Tab-separated table of C-alpha atoms in Angstrom:
chain	number	residue	atom	x	y	z
Q	433	UNK	CA	108.239	10.029	-124.118
Q	434	UNK	CA	111.118	8.735	-126.233
Q	435	UNK	CA	114.714	9.802	-125.729
Q	436	UNK	CA	116.419	12.411	-127.850
Q	437	UNK	CA	120.076	13.397	-128.032
Q	438	UNK	CA	122.255	16.417	-128.614
Q	439	UNK	CA	123.842	16.096	-132.048
Q	440	UNK	CA	125.890	18.200	-134.360
Q	441	UNK	CA	125.466	18.375	-138.110
Q	442	UNK	CA	125.181	14.642	-138.584
Q	443	UNK	CA	121.530	13.474	-138.494
Q	444	UNK	CA	120.087	10.071	-139.300
Q	445	UNK	CA	117.605	8.920	-141.891
Q	446	UNK	CA	116.030	5.486	-142.083
Q	447	UNK	CA	114.395	4.345	-145.344
Q	448	UNK	CA	112.230	1.263	-145.119
Q	449	UNK	CA	111.679	-0.783	-148.281
Q	450	UNK	CA	110.004	-4.057	-149.236
Q	451	UNK	CA	112.545	-5.679	-151.547
Q	452	UNK	CA	116.147	-5.268	-152.655
Q	453	UNK	CA	116.122	-2.766	-155.593
Q	454	UNK	CA	113.275	-0.726	-154.151
Q	455	UNK	CA	115.785	1.539	-152.422
Q	456	UNK	CA	117.459	2.280	-155.795
Q	457	UNK	CA	114.239	3.212	-157.558
Q	458	UNK	CA	112.682	5.276	-154.704
Q	459	UNK	CA	114.679	8.122	-153.132
Q	460	UNK	CA	118.181	6.870	-153.934
Q	461	UNK	CA	119.534	10.235	-155.064
Q	462	UNK	CA	118.201	11.844	-151.876
Q	463	UNK	CA	119.984	9.236	-149.739
Q	464	UNK	CA	123.246	9.715	-151.635
Q	465	UNK	CA	122.965	13.460	-151.177
Q	466	UNK	CA	122.471	13.194	-147.455
Q	467	UNK	CA	125.401	10.779	-147.105
Q	468	UNK	CA	127.567	13.292	-149.026
Q	469	UNK	CA	126.368	16.003	-146.633
Q	470	UNK	CA	127.704	14.031	-143.653
Q	471	UNK	CA	124.511	12.435	-142.419
Q	472	UNK	CA	123.915	8.762	-141.655
Q	473	UNK	CA	121.505	6.866	-143.838
Q	474	UNK	CA	120.291	3.313	-143.310
Q	475	UNK	CA	118.150	1.207	-145.639
Q	476	UNK	CA	116.042	-1.531	-144.148
Q	477	UNK	CA	114.895	-4.184	-146.591
Q	478	UNK	CA	111.939	-6.139	-145.237
Q	479	UNK	CA	112.279	-9.225	-147.470
Q	480	UNK	CA	115.020	-10.915	-149.443
Q	481	UNK	CA	113.256	-10.620	-152.758
Q	482	UNK	CA	113.218	-14.418	-153.014
Q	483	UNK	CA	110.096	-14.465	-155.212
Q	484	UNK	CA	111.598	-12.170	-157.815
Q	485	UNK	CA	112.182	-13.400	-161.366
Q	486	UNK	CA	115.044	-12.141	-163.563
Q	487	UNK	CA	113.594	-9.021	-165.302
Q	488	UNK	CA	116.808	-8.372	-167.186
Q	489	UNK	CA	116.919	-10.794	-170.159
Q	490	UNK	CA	120.709	-10.951	-170.001
Q	491	UNK	CA	120.409	-12.388	-166.461
Q	492	UNK	CA	117.625	-14.874	-167.134
Q	493	UNK	CA	119.615	-18.082	-166.902
Q	494	UNK	CA	119.050	-21.348	-165.040
Q	495	UNK	CA	122.032	-20.577	-162.793
Q	496	UNK	CA	120.600	-17.176	-161.805
Q	497	UNK	CA	117.155	-18.631	-161.154
Q	498	UNK	CA	118.685	-21.364	-158.996
Q	499	UNK	CA	120.598	-18.828	-156.898
Q	500	UNK	CA	118.245	-15.882	-156.877
Q	501	UNK	CA	118.274	-15.351	-153.084
Q	502	UNK	CA	122.070	-15.251	-152.821
Q	503	UNK	CA	122.443	-13.128	-155.935
Q	504	UNK	CA	119.925	-10.543	-154.749
Q	505	UNK	CA	121.797	-10.255	-151.428
Q	506	UNK	CA	124.983	-9.551	-153.393
Q	507	UNK	CA	123.217	-7.019	-155.559
Q	508	UNK	CA	121.868	-5.203	-152.479
Q	509	UNK	CA	125.362	-5.017	-150.975
Q	510	UNK	CA	126.708	-3.454	-154.143
Q	511	UNK	CA	123.850	-0.920	-154.300
Q	512	UNK	CA	124.319	0.058	-150.687
Q	513	UNK	CA	128.029	0.616	-151.381
Q	514	UNK	CA	127.255	2.813	-154.354
Q	515	UNK	CA	124.908	4.997	-152.308
Q	516	UNK	CA	127.075	4.994	-149.198
Q	517	UNK	CA	124.301	3.778	-146.976
Q	518	UNK	CA	124.160	1.307	-144.111
Q	519	UNK	CA	121.898	-1.673	-144.686
Q	520	UNK	CA	119.840	-4.091	-142.644
Q	521	UNK	CA	117.747	-7.058	-143.660
Q	522	UNK	CA	114.551	-7.418	-141.630
Q	523	UNK	CA	114.547	-11.131	-142.499
Q	524	UNK	CA	111.084	-11.851	-143.867
Q	525	UNK	CA	110.196	-13.818	-146.934
Q	526	UNK	CA	109.074	-12.206	-150.168
Q	527	UNK	CA	105.296	-12.687	-150.685
Q	528	UNK	CA	105.509	-12.537	-154.486
Q	529	UNK	CA	103.012	-10.698	-156.658
Q	530	UNK	CA	99.888	-12.819	-157.076
Q	531	UNK	CA	98.438	-12.927	-160.612
Q	532	UNK	CA	95.247	-14.441	-162.003
Q	533	UNK	CA	91.499	-14.201	-161.594
Q	534	UNK	CA	90.750	-15.101	-158.929
Q	535	UNK	CA	94.082	-14.262	-157.300
Q	536	UNK	CA	95.850	-17.218	-155.742
Q	537	UNK	CA	96.470	-17.217	-151.991
Q	538	UNK	CA	99.736	-15.842	-150.714
Q	539	UNK	CA	102.325	-18.381	-149.640
Q	540	UNK	CA	102.268	-19.451	-145.991
Q	541	UNK	CA	104.777	-17.633	-143.838
Q	542	UNK	CA	105.395	-14.780	-146.262
Q	543	UNK	CA	105.954	-11.196	-145.132
Q	544	UNK	CA	102.439	-10.014	-145.949
Q	545	UNK	CA	100.937	-12.744	-143.758
Q	546	UNK	CA	103.286	-12.495	-140.761
Q	547	UNK	CA	101.342	-11.000	-137.829
Q	548	UNK	CA	101.817	-7.240	-137.800
Q	549	UNK	CA	102.964	-7.302	-134.171
Q	550	UNK	CA	105.865	-9.601	-135.069
Q	551	UNK	CA	107.160	-7.631	-138.048
Q	552	UNK	CA	106.633	-4.370	-136.167
Q	553	UNK	CA	108.746	-5.622	-133.288
Q	554	UNK	CA	111.633	-6.344	-135.720
Q	555	UNK	CA	111.502	-2.840	-137.172
Q	556	UNK	CA	111.182	-1.234	-133.731
Q	557	UNK	CA	114.435	-2.925	-132.690
Q	558	UNK	CA	116.220	-1.401	-135.751
Q	559	UNK	CA	114.754	2.046	-135.026
Q	560	UNK	CA	115.888	1.929	-131.382
Q	561	UNK	CA	119.358	0.775	-132.386
Q	562	UNK	CA	119.894	3.291	-135.247
Q	563	UNK	CA	117.879	6.133	-133.648
Q	564	UNK	CA	116.797	7.907	-136.868
Q	565	UNK	CA	115.475	11.438	-136.836
Q	566	UNK	CA	113.592	10.806	-140.072
Q	567	UNK	CA	111.817	7.664	-141.317
Q	568	UNK	CA	110.804	7.277	-144.997
Q	569	UNK	CA	108.469	4.596	-146.293
Q	570	UNK	CA	105.594	4.052	-148.756
Q	571	UNK	CA	102.082	5.436	-148.664
Q	572	UNK	CA	98.983	3.342	-147.833
Q	573	UNK	CA	98.873	2.104	-151.425
Q	574	UNK	CA	102.459	0.842	-151.187
Q	575	UNK	CA	103.459	3.030	-154.133
Q	576	UNK	CA	101.754	0.271	-156.100
Q	577	UNK	CA	99.561	-2.458	-154.717
Q	578	UNK	CA	102.139	-5.223	-154.152
Q	579	UNK	CA	101.244	-7.020	-150.891
Q	580	UNK	CA	104.767	-6.555	-149.531
Q	581	UNK	CA	104.712	-2.836	-150.315
Q	582	UNK	CA	101.386	-2.410	-148.503
Q	583	UNK	CA	102.668	-4.435	-145.542
Q	584	UNK	CA	105.867	-2.360	-145.527
Q	585	UNK	CA	103.744	0.745	-145.137
Q	586	UNK	CA	101.751	-0.822	-142.313
Q	587	UNK	CA	104.858	-2.053	-140.472
Q	588	UNK	CA	106.712	1.266	-140.868
Q	589	UNK	CA	103.829	3.385	-139.508
Q	590	UNK	CA	103.257	0.948	-136.635
Q	591	UNK	CA	106.939	0.935	-135.706
Q	592	UNK	CA	107.209	4.732	-135.948
Q	593	UNK	CA	104.417	4.952	-133.373
Q	594	UNK	CA	105.676	2.149	-131.116
Q	595	UNK	CA	109.397	2.943	-130.997
Q	596	UNK	CA	109.063	5.810	-128.462
Q	597	UNK	CA	106.681	3.908	-126.174
Q	598	UNK	CA	108.494	2.149	-123.310
Q	599	UNK	CA	105.522	-0.154	-122.828
Q	600	UNK	CA	105.725	-1.509	-126.392
Q	601	UNK	CA	108.346	-4.117	-127.155
Q	602	UNK	CA	110.546	-3.502	-124.086
Q	603	UNK	CA	112.856	-6.285	-125.222
Q	604	UNK	CA	113.647	-4.291	-128.380
Q	605	UNK	CA	115.822	-1.714	-126.665
Q	606	UNK	CA	115.515	1.754	-125.161
Q	607	UNK	CA	112.716	3.924	-126.519
Q	608	UNK	CA	113.495	6.293	-129.369
Q	609	UNK	CA	111.222	8.929	-130.894
Q	610	UNK	CA	111.829	9.637	-134.585
Q	611	UNK	CA	110.841	13.249	-135.371
Q	612	UNK	CA	109.386	13.010	-138.871
Q	613	UNK	CA	107.689	10.377	-141.024
Q	614	UNK	CA	107.537	10.716	-144.807
Q	615	UNK	CA	106.007	8.804	-147.685
Q	616	UNK	CA	108.156	8.721	-150.838
Q	617	UNK	CA	106.335	9.432	-154.071
Q	618	UNK	CA	107.719	8.399	-157.438
Q	619	UNK	CA	106.625	9.080	-160.985
Q	620	UNK	CA	103.689	11.418	-161.315
Q	621	UNK	CA	101.719	12.118	-164.431
Q	622	UNK	CA	103.165	15.641	-164.505
Q	623	UNK	CA	106.700	14.258	-164.433
Q	624	UNK	CA	106.028	11.677	-167.079
Q	625	UNK	CA	104.430	14.293	-169.306
Q	626	UNK	CA	107.455	16.610	-169.053
Q	627	UNK	CA	109.853	13.790	-169.766
Q	628	UNK	CA	107.753	12.587	-172.695
Q	629	UNK	CA	107.576	16.037	-174.269
Q	630	UNK	CA	111.255	16.708	-173.702
Q	631	UNK	CA	112.312	13.493	-175.357
Q	632	UNK	CA	110.059	14.115	-178.415
Q	633	UNK	CA	111.333	17.678	-178.691
Q	634	UNK	CA	114.900	16.341	-179.035
Q	635	UNK	CA	113.866	13.768	-181.594
Q	636	UNK	CA	114.320	10.950	-179.142
Q	637	UNK	CA	112.030	7.968	-178.669
Q	638	UNK	CA	109.783	8.178	-175.549
Q	639	UNK	CA	108.704	5.065	-173.644
Q	640	UNK	CA	106.001	7.024	-171.872
Q	641	UNK	CA	103.423	7.650	-174.612
Q	642	UNK	CA	101.453	4.480	-174.126
Q	643	UNK	CA	101.591	4.862	-170.343
Q	644	UNK	CA	100.212	8.392	-170.524
Q	645	UNK	CA	97.493	7.369	-172.978
Q	646	UNK	CA	96.232	4.772	-170.441
Q	647	UNK	CA	96.181	7.298	-167.612
Q	648	UNK	CA	92.713	7.669	-166.118
Q	649	UNK	CA	91.975	11.422	-166.218
Q	650	UNK	CA	89.783	11.015	-163.104
Q	651	UNK	CA	92.778	9.711	-161.119
Q	652	UNK	CA	94.522	12.346	-159.054
Q	653	UNK	CA	98.241	12.954	-159.667
Q	654	UNK	CA	100.277	11.867	-156.678
Q	655	UNK	CA	102.083	15.197	-156.977
Q	656	UNK	CA	99.078	16.751	-155.219
Q	657	UNK	CA	100.151	14.990	-152.040
Q	658	UNK	CA	103.786	16.132	-152.188
Q	659	UNK	CA	104.948	18.483	-149.435
Q	660	UNK	CA	108.715	18.188	-149.870
Q	661	UNK	CA	110.943	18.298	-152.902
Q	662	UNK	CA	114.624	17.488	-152.292
Q	663	UNK	CA	117.146	18.826	-154.745
Q	664	UNK	CA	119.394	15.871	-155.568
Q	665	UNK	CA	120.267	16.199	-159.309
Q	666	UNK	CA	123.979	15.841	-158.545
Q	667	UNK	CA	123.326	12.315	-157.385
Q	668	UNK	CA	121.192	10.983	-160.265
Q	669	UNK	CA	124.260	9.118	-161.564
Q	670	UNK	CA	124.720	7.336	-158.238
Q	671	UNK	CA	121.002	6.494	-158.253
Q	672	UNK	CA	121.381	4.960	-161.711
Q	673	UNK	CA	124.520	3.062	-160.696
Q	674	UNK	CA	122.609	1.633	-157.695
Q	675	UNK	CA	119.793	0.570	-160.021
Q	676	UNK	CA	122.249	-1.147	-162.318
Q	677	UNK	CA	123.723	-2.948	-159.312
Q	678	UNK	CA	120.440	-4.887	-159.173
Q	679	UNK	CA	121.296	-6.606	-162.432
Q	680	UNK	CA	118.683	-9.401	-162.176
Q	681	UNK	CA	115.894	-6.806	-161.798
Q	682	UNK	CA	116.965	-3.831	-163.946
Q	683	UNK	CA	117.401	-4.085	-167.689
Q	684	UNK	CA	120.041	-1.426	-168.593
Q	685	UNK	CA	118.051	-0.830	-171.820
Q	686	UNK	CA	114.776	-0.218	-169.999
Q	687	UNK	CA	112.787	2.934	-169.472
Q	688	UNK	CA	114.546	3.565	-166.222
Q	689	UNK	CA	117.392	5.044	-168.270
Q	690	UNK	CA	115.403	6.529	-171.173
Q	691	UNK	CA	115.822	10.198	-170.218
Q	692	UNK	CA	119.359	11.503	-170.469
Q	693	UNK	CA	120.728	12.758	-167.146
Q	694	UNK	CA	121.246	16.281	-168.460
Q	695	UNK	CA	117.537	16.499	-169.301
Q	696	UNK	CA	116.523	15.126	-165.912
Q	697	UNK	CA	118.737	17.650	-164.165
Q	698	UNK	CA	117.301	20.442	-166.199
Q	699	UNK	CA	113.590	19.742	-166.025
Q	700	UNK	CA	113.114	17.688	-162.782
Q	701	UNK	CA	116.085	17.909	-160.412
Q	702	UNK	CA	114.200	16.750	-157.277
Q	703	UNK	CA	112.734	13.712	-155.561
Q	704	UNK	CA	109.352	14.024	-153.904
Q	705	UNK	CA	107.988	13.174	-150.435
Q	706	UNK	CA	104.889	13.676	-148.321
Q	707	UNK	CA	105.266	14.697	-144.730
Q	708	UNK	CA	102.708	12.692	-142.717
Q	709	UNK	CA	103.942	12.940	-139.077
Q	710	UNK	CA	106.125	15.581	-137.462
Q	711	UNK	CA	107.293	16.363	-133.955
Q	712	UNK	CA	108.967	19.576	-135.127
Q	713	UNK	CA	107.894	22.843	-136.680
Q	714	UNK	CA	108.624	23.241	-140.352
Q	715	UNK	CA	107.084	25.394	-143.077
Q	716	UNK	CA	105.505	23.649	-146.044
Q	717	UNK	CA	106.452	23.244	-148.781
Q	718	UNK	CA	109.897	21.966	-147.719
Q	719	UNK	CA	113.117	21.310	-149.598
Q	720	UNK	CA	114.796	19.236	-146.893
Q	721	UNK	CA	113.724	16.093	-145.024
Q	722	UNK	CA	115.597	17.396	-141.978
Q	723	UNK	CA	113.830	20.818	-142.048
Q	724	UNK	CA	113.051	21.813	-138.486
Q	725	UNK	CA	115.036	18.999	-136.980
Q	726	UNK	CA	118.473	20.695	-136.597
Q	727	UNK	CA	116.901	23.370	-134.443
Q	728	UNK	CA	115.051	20.832	-132.323
Q	729	UNK	CA	117.964	18.505	-131.581
Q	730	UNK	CA	120.470	21.342	-130.991
Q	731	UNK	CA	118.205	23.311	-128.691
């Protein structure tokens, strides 16, 4: 049985991501809200994003490409400051996104190929040091099938289970039992459709028409898995500023910023999650990742 503590209003949330910039595109407004509410939030980034290429044309220079690792570390520090979160690097190497038919092998020593026990031990140590009440990560598909995203899911779930067990990784610190595990869910078809229609109704160009036209109607909308919608519209600007902090990866003229903030706040003021493990009682659907936890830790 893992340890628990008596706490006041300040609770702790740990968000586990694969690469720098993932934290800004997945749940950033939620994190900024909880920081503003007086809670502690930590982002763990599993890899350094070393395999990333400049996706912002303005940053695609020989100098940037030659110093990508260092630049991405600086970008991550700026994004963490914008959101007010603590940050830890897990220290593994970006696997890259293999392309081609057949797909080429992943590079030796990359995060996706490191033995699961090794990467799990690293995350267990962070969990036992930070002692989060809530852990957030990706679903079994990684949000999208990047090998590092899938591995991030596997490591996060394994560490969530191992952290409270005193027989697992005893060298990683005193056991700690997180109380809830969530998967973050991003853009759903329903959300894209609403944004698309709202943009067209205002006479604005929508970047989502082609994406929606390619949607397989037999594919379930991820919204069907959502259990928890966190109101965080007041922090969309912080989310966007955190995205822009990752200047090598985010083109300020891209679809990330296509929908005016006033429209987003009006038609979709939440970020979405799926509760997959819980040690506390909470009623679904929820509007708070800490639902049920305050009563548990204060009892």
